[in-house]
PDB file of C-alpha atoms in Angstrom:
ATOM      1  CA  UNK A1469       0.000   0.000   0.000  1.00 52.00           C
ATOM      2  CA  UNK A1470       3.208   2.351   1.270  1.00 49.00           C
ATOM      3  CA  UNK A1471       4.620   1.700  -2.685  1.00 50.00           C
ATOM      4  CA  UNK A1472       1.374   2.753  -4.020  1.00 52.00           C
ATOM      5  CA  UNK A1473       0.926   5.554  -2.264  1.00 47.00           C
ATOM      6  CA  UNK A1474       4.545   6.761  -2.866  1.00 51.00           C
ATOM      7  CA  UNK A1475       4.387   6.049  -6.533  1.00 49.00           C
ATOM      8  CA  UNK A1476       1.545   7.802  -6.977  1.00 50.00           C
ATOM      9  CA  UNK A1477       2.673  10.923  -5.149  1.00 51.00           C
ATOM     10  CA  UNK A1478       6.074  11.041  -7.456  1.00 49.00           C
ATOM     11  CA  UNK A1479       3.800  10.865 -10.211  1.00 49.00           C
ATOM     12  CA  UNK A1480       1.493  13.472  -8.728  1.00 50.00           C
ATOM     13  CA  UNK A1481       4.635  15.842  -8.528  1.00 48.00           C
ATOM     14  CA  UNK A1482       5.834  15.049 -12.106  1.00 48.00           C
ATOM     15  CA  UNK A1483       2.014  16.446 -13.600  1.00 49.00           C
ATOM     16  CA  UNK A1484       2.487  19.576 -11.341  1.00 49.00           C
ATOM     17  CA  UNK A1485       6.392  19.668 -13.302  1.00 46.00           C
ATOM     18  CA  UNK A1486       4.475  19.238 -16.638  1.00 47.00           C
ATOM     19  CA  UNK A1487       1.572  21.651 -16.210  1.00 51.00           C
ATOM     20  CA  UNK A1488       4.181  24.186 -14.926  1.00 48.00           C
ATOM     21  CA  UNK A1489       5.481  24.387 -19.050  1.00 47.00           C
ATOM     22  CA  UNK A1490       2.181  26.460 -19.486  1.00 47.00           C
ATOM     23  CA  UNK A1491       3.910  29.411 -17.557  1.00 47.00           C
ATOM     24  CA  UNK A1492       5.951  32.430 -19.386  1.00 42.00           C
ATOM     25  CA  UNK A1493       8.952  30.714 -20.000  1.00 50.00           C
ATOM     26  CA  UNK A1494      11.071  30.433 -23.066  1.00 53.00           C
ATOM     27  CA  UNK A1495      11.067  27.210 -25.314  1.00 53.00           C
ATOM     28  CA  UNK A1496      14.216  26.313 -23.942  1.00 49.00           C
ATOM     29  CA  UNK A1497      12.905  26.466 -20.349  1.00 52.00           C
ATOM     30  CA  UNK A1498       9.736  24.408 -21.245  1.00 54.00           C
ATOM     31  CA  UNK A1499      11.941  22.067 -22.975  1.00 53.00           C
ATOM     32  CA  UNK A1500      13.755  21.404 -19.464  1.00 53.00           C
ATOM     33  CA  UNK A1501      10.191  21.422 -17.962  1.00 56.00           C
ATOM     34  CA  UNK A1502       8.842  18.535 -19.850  1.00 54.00           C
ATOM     35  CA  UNK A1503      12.156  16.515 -20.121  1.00 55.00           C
ATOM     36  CA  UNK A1504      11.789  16.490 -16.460  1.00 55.00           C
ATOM     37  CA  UNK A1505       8.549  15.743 -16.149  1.00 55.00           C
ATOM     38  CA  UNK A1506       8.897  12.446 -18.609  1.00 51.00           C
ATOM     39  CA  UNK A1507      12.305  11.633 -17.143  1.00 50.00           C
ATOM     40  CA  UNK A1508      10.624  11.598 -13.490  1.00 48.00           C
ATOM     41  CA  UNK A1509       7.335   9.789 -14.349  1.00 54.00           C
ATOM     42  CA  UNK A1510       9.879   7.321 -16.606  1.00 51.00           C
ATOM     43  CA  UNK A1511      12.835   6.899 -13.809  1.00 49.00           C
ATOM     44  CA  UNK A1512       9.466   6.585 -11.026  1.00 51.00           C
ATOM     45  CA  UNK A1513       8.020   3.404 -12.745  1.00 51.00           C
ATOM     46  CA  UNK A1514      11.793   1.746 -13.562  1.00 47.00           C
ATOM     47  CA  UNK A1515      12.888   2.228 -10.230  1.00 51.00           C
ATOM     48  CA  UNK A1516       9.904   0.823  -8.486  1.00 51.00           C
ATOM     49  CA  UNK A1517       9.553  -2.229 -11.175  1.00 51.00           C
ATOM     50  CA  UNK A1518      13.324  -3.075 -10.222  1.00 55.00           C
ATOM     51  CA  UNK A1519      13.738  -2.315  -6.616  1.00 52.00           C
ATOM     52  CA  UNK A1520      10.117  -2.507  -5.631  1.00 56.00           C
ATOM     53  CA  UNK A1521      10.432  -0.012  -2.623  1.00 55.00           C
ATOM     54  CA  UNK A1522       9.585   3.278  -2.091  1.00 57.00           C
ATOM     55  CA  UNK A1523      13.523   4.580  -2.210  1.00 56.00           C
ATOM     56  CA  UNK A1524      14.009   2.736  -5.700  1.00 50.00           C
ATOM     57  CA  UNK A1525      11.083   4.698  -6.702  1.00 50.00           C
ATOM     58  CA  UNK A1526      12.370   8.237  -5.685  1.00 49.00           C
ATOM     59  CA  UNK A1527      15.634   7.495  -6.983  1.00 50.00           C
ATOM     60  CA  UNK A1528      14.939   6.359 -10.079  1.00 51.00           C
ATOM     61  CA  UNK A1529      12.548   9.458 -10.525  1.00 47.00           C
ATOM     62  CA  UNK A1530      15.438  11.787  -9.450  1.00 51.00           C
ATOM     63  CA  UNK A1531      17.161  10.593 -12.054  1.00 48.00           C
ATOM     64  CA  UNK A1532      15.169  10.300 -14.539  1.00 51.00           C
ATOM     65  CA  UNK A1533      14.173  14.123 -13.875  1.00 48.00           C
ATOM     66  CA  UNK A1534      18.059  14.960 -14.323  1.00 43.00           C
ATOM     67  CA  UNK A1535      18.403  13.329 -17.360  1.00 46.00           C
ATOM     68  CA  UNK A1536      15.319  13.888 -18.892  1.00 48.00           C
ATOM     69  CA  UNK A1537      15.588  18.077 -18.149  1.00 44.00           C
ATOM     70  CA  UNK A1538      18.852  17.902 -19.295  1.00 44.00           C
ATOM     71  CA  UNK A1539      17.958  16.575 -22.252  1.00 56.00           C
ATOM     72  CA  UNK A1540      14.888  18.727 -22.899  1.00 55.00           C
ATOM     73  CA  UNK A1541      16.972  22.187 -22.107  1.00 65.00           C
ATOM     74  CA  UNK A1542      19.604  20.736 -24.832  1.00 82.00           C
ATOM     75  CA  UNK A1543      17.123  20.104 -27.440  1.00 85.00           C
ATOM     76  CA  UNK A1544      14.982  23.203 -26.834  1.00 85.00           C
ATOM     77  CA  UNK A1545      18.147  25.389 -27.133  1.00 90.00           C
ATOM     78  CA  UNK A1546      18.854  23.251 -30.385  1.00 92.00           C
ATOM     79  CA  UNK A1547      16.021  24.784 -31.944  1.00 93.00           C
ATOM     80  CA  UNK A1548      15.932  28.269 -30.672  1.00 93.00           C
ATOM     81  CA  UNK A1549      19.729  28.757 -32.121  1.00 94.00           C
ATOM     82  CA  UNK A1550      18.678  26.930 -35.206  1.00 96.00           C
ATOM     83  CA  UNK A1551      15.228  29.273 -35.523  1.00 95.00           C
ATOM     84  CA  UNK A1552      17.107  32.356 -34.966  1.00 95.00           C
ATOM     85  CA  UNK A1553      19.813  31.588 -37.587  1.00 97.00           C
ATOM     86  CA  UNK A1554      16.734  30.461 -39.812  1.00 96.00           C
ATOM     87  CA  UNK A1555      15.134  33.764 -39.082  1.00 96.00           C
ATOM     88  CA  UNK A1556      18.065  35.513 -40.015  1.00 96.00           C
ATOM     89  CA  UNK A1557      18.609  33.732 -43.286  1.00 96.00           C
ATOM     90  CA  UNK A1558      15.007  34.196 -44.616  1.00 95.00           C
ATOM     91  CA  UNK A1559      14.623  38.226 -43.326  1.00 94.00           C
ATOM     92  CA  UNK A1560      14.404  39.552 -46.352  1.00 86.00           C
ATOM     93  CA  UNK A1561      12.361  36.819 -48.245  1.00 88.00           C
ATOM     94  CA  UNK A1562       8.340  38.345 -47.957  1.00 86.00           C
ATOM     95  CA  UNK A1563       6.946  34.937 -49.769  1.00 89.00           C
ATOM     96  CA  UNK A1564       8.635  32.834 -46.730  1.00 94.00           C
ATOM     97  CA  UNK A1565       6.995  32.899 -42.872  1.00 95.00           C
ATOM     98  CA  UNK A1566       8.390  30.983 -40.025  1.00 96.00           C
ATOM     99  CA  UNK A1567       6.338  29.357 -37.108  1.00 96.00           C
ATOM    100  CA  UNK A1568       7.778  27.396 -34.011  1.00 95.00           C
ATOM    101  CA  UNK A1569       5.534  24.931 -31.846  1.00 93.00           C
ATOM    102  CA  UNK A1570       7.224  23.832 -28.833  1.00 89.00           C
ATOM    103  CA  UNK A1571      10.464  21.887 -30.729  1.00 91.00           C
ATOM    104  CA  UNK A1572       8.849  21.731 -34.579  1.00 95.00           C
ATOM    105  CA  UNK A1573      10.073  24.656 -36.601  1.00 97.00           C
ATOM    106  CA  UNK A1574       8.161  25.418 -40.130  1.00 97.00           C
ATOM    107  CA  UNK A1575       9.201  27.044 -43.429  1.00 97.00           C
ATOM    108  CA  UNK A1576       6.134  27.957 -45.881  1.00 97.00           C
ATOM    109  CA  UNK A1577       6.942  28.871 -49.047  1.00 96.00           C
ATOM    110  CA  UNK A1578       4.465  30.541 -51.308  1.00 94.00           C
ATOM    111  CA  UNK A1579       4.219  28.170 -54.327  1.00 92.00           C
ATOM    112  CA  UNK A1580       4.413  30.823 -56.705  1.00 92.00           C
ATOM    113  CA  UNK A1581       7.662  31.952 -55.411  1.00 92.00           C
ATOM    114  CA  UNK A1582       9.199  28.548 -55.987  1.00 96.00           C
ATOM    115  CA  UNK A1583       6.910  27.515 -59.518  1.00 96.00           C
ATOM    116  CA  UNK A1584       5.255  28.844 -61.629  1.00 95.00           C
ATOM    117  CA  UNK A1585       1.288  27.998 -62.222  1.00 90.00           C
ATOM    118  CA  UNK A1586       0.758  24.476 -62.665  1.00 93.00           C
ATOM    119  CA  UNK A1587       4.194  23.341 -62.677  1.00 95.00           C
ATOM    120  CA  UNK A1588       6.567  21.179 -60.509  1.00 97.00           C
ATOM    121  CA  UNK A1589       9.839  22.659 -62.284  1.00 97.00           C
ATOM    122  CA  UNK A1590      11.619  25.133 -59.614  1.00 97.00           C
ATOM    123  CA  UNK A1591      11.730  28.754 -61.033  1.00 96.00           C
ATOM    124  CA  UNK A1592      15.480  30.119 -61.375  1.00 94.00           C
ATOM    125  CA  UNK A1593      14.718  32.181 -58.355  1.00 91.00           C
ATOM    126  CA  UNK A1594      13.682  29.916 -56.240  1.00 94.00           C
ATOM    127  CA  UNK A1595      17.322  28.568 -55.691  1.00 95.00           C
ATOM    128  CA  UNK A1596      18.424  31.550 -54.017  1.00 93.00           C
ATOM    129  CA  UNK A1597      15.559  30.355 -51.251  1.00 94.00           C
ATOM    130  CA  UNK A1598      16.530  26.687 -50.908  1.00 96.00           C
ATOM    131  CA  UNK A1599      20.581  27.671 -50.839  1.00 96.00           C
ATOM    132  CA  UNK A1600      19.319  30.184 -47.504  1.00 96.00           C
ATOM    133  CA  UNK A1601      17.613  27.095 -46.206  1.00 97.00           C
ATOM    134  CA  UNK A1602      19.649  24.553 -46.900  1.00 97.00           C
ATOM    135  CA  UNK A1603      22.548  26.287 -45.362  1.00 97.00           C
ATOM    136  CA  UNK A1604      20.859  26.455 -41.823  1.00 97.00           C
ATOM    137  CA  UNK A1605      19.611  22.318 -42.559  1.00 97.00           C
ATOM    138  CA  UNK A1606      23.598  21.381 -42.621  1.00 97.00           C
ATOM    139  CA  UNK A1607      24.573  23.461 -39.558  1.00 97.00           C
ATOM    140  CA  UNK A1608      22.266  21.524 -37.954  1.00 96.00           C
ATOM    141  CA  UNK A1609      22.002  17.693 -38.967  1.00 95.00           C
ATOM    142  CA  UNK A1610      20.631  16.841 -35.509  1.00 94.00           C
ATOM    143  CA  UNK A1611      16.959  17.513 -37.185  1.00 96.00           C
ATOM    144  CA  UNK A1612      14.485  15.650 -39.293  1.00 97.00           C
ATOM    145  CA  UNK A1613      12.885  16.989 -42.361  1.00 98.00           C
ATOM    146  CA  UNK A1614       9.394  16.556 -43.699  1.00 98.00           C
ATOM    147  CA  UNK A1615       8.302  18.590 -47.132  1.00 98.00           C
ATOM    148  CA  UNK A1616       5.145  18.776 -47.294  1.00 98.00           C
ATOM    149  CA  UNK A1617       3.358  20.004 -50.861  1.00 98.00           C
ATOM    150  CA  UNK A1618       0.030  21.745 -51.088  1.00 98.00           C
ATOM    151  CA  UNK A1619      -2.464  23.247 -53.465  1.00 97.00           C
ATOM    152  CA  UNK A1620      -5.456  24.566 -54.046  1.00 96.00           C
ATOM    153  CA  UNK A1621      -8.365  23.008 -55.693  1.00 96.00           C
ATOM    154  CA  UNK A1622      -8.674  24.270 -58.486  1.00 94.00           C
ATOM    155  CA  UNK A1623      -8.505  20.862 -61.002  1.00 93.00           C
ATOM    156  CA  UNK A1624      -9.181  17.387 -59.996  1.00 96.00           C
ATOM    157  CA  UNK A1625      -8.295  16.386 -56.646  1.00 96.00           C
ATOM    158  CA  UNK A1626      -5.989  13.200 -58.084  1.00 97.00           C
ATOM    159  CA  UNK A1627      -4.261  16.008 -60.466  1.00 97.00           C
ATOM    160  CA  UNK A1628      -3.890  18.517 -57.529  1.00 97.00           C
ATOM    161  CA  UNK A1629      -2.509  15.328 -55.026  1.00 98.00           C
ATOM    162  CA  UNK A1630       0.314  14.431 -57.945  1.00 98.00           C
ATOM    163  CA  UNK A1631       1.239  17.901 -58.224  1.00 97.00           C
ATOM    164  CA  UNK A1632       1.956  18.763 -54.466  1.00 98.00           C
ATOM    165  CA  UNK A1633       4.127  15.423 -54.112  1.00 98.00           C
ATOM    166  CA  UNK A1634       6.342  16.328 -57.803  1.00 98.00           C
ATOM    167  CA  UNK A1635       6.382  19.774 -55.829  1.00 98.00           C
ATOM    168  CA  UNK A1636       7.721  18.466 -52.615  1.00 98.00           C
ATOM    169  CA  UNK A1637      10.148  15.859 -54.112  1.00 98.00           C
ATOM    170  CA  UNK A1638      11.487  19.048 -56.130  1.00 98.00           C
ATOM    171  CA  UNK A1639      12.445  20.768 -53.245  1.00 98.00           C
ATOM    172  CA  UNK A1640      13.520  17.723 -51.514  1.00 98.00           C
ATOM    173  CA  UNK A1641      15.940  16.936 -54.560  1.00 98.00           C
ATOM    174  CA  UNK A1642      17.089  20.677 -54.261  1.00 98.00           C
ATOM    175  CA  UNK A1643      18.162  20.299 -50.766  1.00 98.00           C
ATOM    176  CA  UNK A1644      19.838  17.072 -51.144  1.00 98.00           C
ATOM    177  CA  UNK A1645      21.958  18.950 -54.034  1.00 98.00           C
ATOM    178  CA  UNK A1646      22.819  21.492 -51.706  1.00 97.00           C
ATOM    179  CA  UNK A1647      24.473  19.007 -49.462  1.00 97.00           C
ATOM    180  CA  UNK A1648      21.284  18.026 -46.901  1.00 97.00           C
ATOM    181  CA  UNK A1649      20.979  14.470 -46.133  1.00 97.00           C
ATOM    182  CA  UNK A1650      18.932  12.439 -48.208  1.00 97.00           C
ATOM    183  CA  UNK A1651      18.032  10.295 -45.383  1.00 97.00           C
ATOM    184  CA  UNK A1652      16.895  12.900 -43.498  1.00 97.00           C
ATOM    185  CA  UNK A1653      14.229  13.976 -45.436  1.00 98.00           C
ATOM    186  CA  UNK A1654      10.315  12.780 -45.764  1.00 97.00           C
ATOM    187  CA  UNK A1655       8.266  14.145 -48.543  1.00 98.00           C
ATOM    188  CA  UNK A1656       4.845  14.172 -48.762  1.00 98.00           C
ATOM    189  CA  UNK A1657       1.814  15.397 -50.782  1.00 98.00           C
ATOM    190  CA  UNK A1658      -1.574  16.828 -49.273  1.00 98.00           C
ATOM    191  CA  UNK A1659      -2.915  18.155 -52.612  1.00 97.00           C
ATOM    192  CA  UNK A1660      -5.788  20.261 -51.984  1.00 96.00           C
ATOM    193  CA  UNK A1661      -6.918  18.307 -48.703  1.00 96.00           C
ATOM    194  CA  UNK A1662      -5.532  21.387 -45.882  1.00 96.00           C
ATOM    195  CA  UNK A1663      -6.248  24.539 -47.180  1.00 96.00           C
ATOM    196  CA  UNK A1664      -5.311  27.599 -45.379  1.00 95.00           C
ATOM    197  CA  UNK A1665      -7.631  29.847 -46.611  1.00 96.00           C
ATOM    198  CA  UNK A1666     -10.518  29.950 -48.913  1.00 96.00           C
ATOM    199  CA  UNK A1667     -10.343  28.864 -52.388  1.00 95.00           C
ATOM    200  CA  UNK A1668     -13.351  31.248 -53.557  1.00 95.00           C
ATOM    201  CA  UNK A1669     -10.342  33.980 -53.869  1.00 96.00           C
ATOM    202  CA  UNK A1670      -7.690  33.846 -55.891  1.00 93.00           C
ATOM    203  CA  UNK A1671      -6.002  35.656 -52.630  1.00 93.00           C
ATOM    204  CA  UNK A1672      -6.840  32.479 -50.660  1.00 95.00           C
ATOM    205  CA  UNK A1673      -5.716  30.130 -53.731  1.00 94.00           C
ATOM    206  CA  UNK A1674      -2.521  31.630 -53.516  1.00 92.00           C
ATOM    207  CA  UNK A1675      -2.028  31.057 -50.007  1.00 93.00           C
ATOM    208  CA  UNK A1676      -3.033  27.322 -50.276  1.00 95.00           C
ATOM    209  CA  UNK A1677      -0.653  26.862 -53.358  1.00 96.00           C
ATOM    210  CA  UNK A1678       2.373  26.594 -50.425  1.00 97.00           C
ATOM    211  CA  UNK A1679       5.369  24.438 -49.572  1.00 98.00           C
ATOM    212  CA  UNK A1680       6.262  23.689 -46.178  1.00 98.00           C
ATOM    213  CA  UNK A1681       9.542  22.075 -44.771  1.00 98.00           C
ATOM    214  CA  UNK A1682       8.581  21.278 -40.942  1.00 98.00           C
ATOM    215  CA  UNK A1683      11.822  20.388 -38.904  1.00 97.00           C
ATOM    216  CA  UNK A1684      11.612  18.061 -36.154  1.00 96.00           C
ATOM    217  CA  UNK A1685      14.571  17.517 -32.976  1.00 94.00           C
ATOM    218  CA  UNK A1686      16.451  14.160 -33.553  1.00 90.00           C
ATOM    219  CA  UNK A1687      15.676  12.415 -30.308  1.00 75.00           C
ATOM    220  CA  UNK A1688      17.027   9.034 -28.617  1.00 54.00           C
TER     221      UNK A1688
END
């Protein structure tokens, strides 16, 4: 009854750890937060299926925390330095926005920045954008890639679906000349199926026409 109770207490401290990333911190402080939280609720339930006793238990979820925040400040400042230098490298570039979400960073690209209407061929131009990009991909290879094609509807929804994976295997291909990873990268078409905006505009079409390269934290 005395393990129970202890377990669940360690665990009861770990959610408080957790629900404490909703404060005003920075991403690399709710990195830390949540790396702790797993790490204790992780080393909590080792420790007590080895030792079965209430010190295995709050040892194994003291280190677990250590590990696990240590791990989640390392990774969270990961990011942040590879956002800002992303940031930095796409200032000037209005057809290009930026968005962070806890550790997934994403690049959107304005298809008709990188092709031209109905076509999968880059544009001349659009190099200059993957060479700014693909620069801040090798400084850090400790990252996964997903491109991710989209368009809007107008045409048939098997045409539009073909089109945004010819797109994002164009851009893959362009990275991977620039020196990125092959391995690292995941492509994938959504055609018409997640619009950002509405297609009864030709303001909205042109903000659903998009490419988006969402970068992910290499972890364990």
């Amino acid at each position: 009854m005395k393990r129970s109770l202890s377990l669940v207490a360690v665990l009861l401290v770990v959610f408080m750890l957790v629900s404490a990333c909703a404060g005003p911190r920075n991403r690399t402080e709710k990195g830390a937060m949540i790396g702790t939280g797993v790490g204790a609720a992780t080393g909590a339930v080792l420790g007590q299926a080895i030792g079965r006793n209430t010190e295995s238990t709050l040892i194994g979820a003291a280190a677990g925390a250590l590990v696990g925040g240590i791990a989640g400040g390392m990774i969270g400042n990961y990011m942040d330095r590879q956002e800002q230098e992303m940031r930095q490298a796409l200032a000037g570039v209005e057809a290009a926005s930026i968005q962070r979400d806890q550790n997934v960073l994403a690049v959107t690209f304005r298809s008709d920045v990188l092709f031209d209407f109905d076509s999968a061929v880059l544009k001349p131009g659009a190099y200059d954008e993957i060479d700014r990009v693909a620069g801040v991909l090798n400084n850090y290879p400790q990252t996964w890639i997903r491109v991710e094609g989209h368009t809007d509807s107008t045409g048939s929804e098997t045409y539009n679906q073909q089109l945004s994976e010819r797109r994002a295997m164009a851009v893959k291909n362009a990275l991977v000349a620039r020196g990125v990873d092959p391995a690292r990268i995941d492509v994938v078409g959504y055609g018409e199926s997640k619009p950002i905006a509405t297609n009864a505009t030709e303001a909205g079409r042109q903000l659903n026409r998009r490419v988006n390269i969402v970068i992910t934290p290499v972890q364990g």
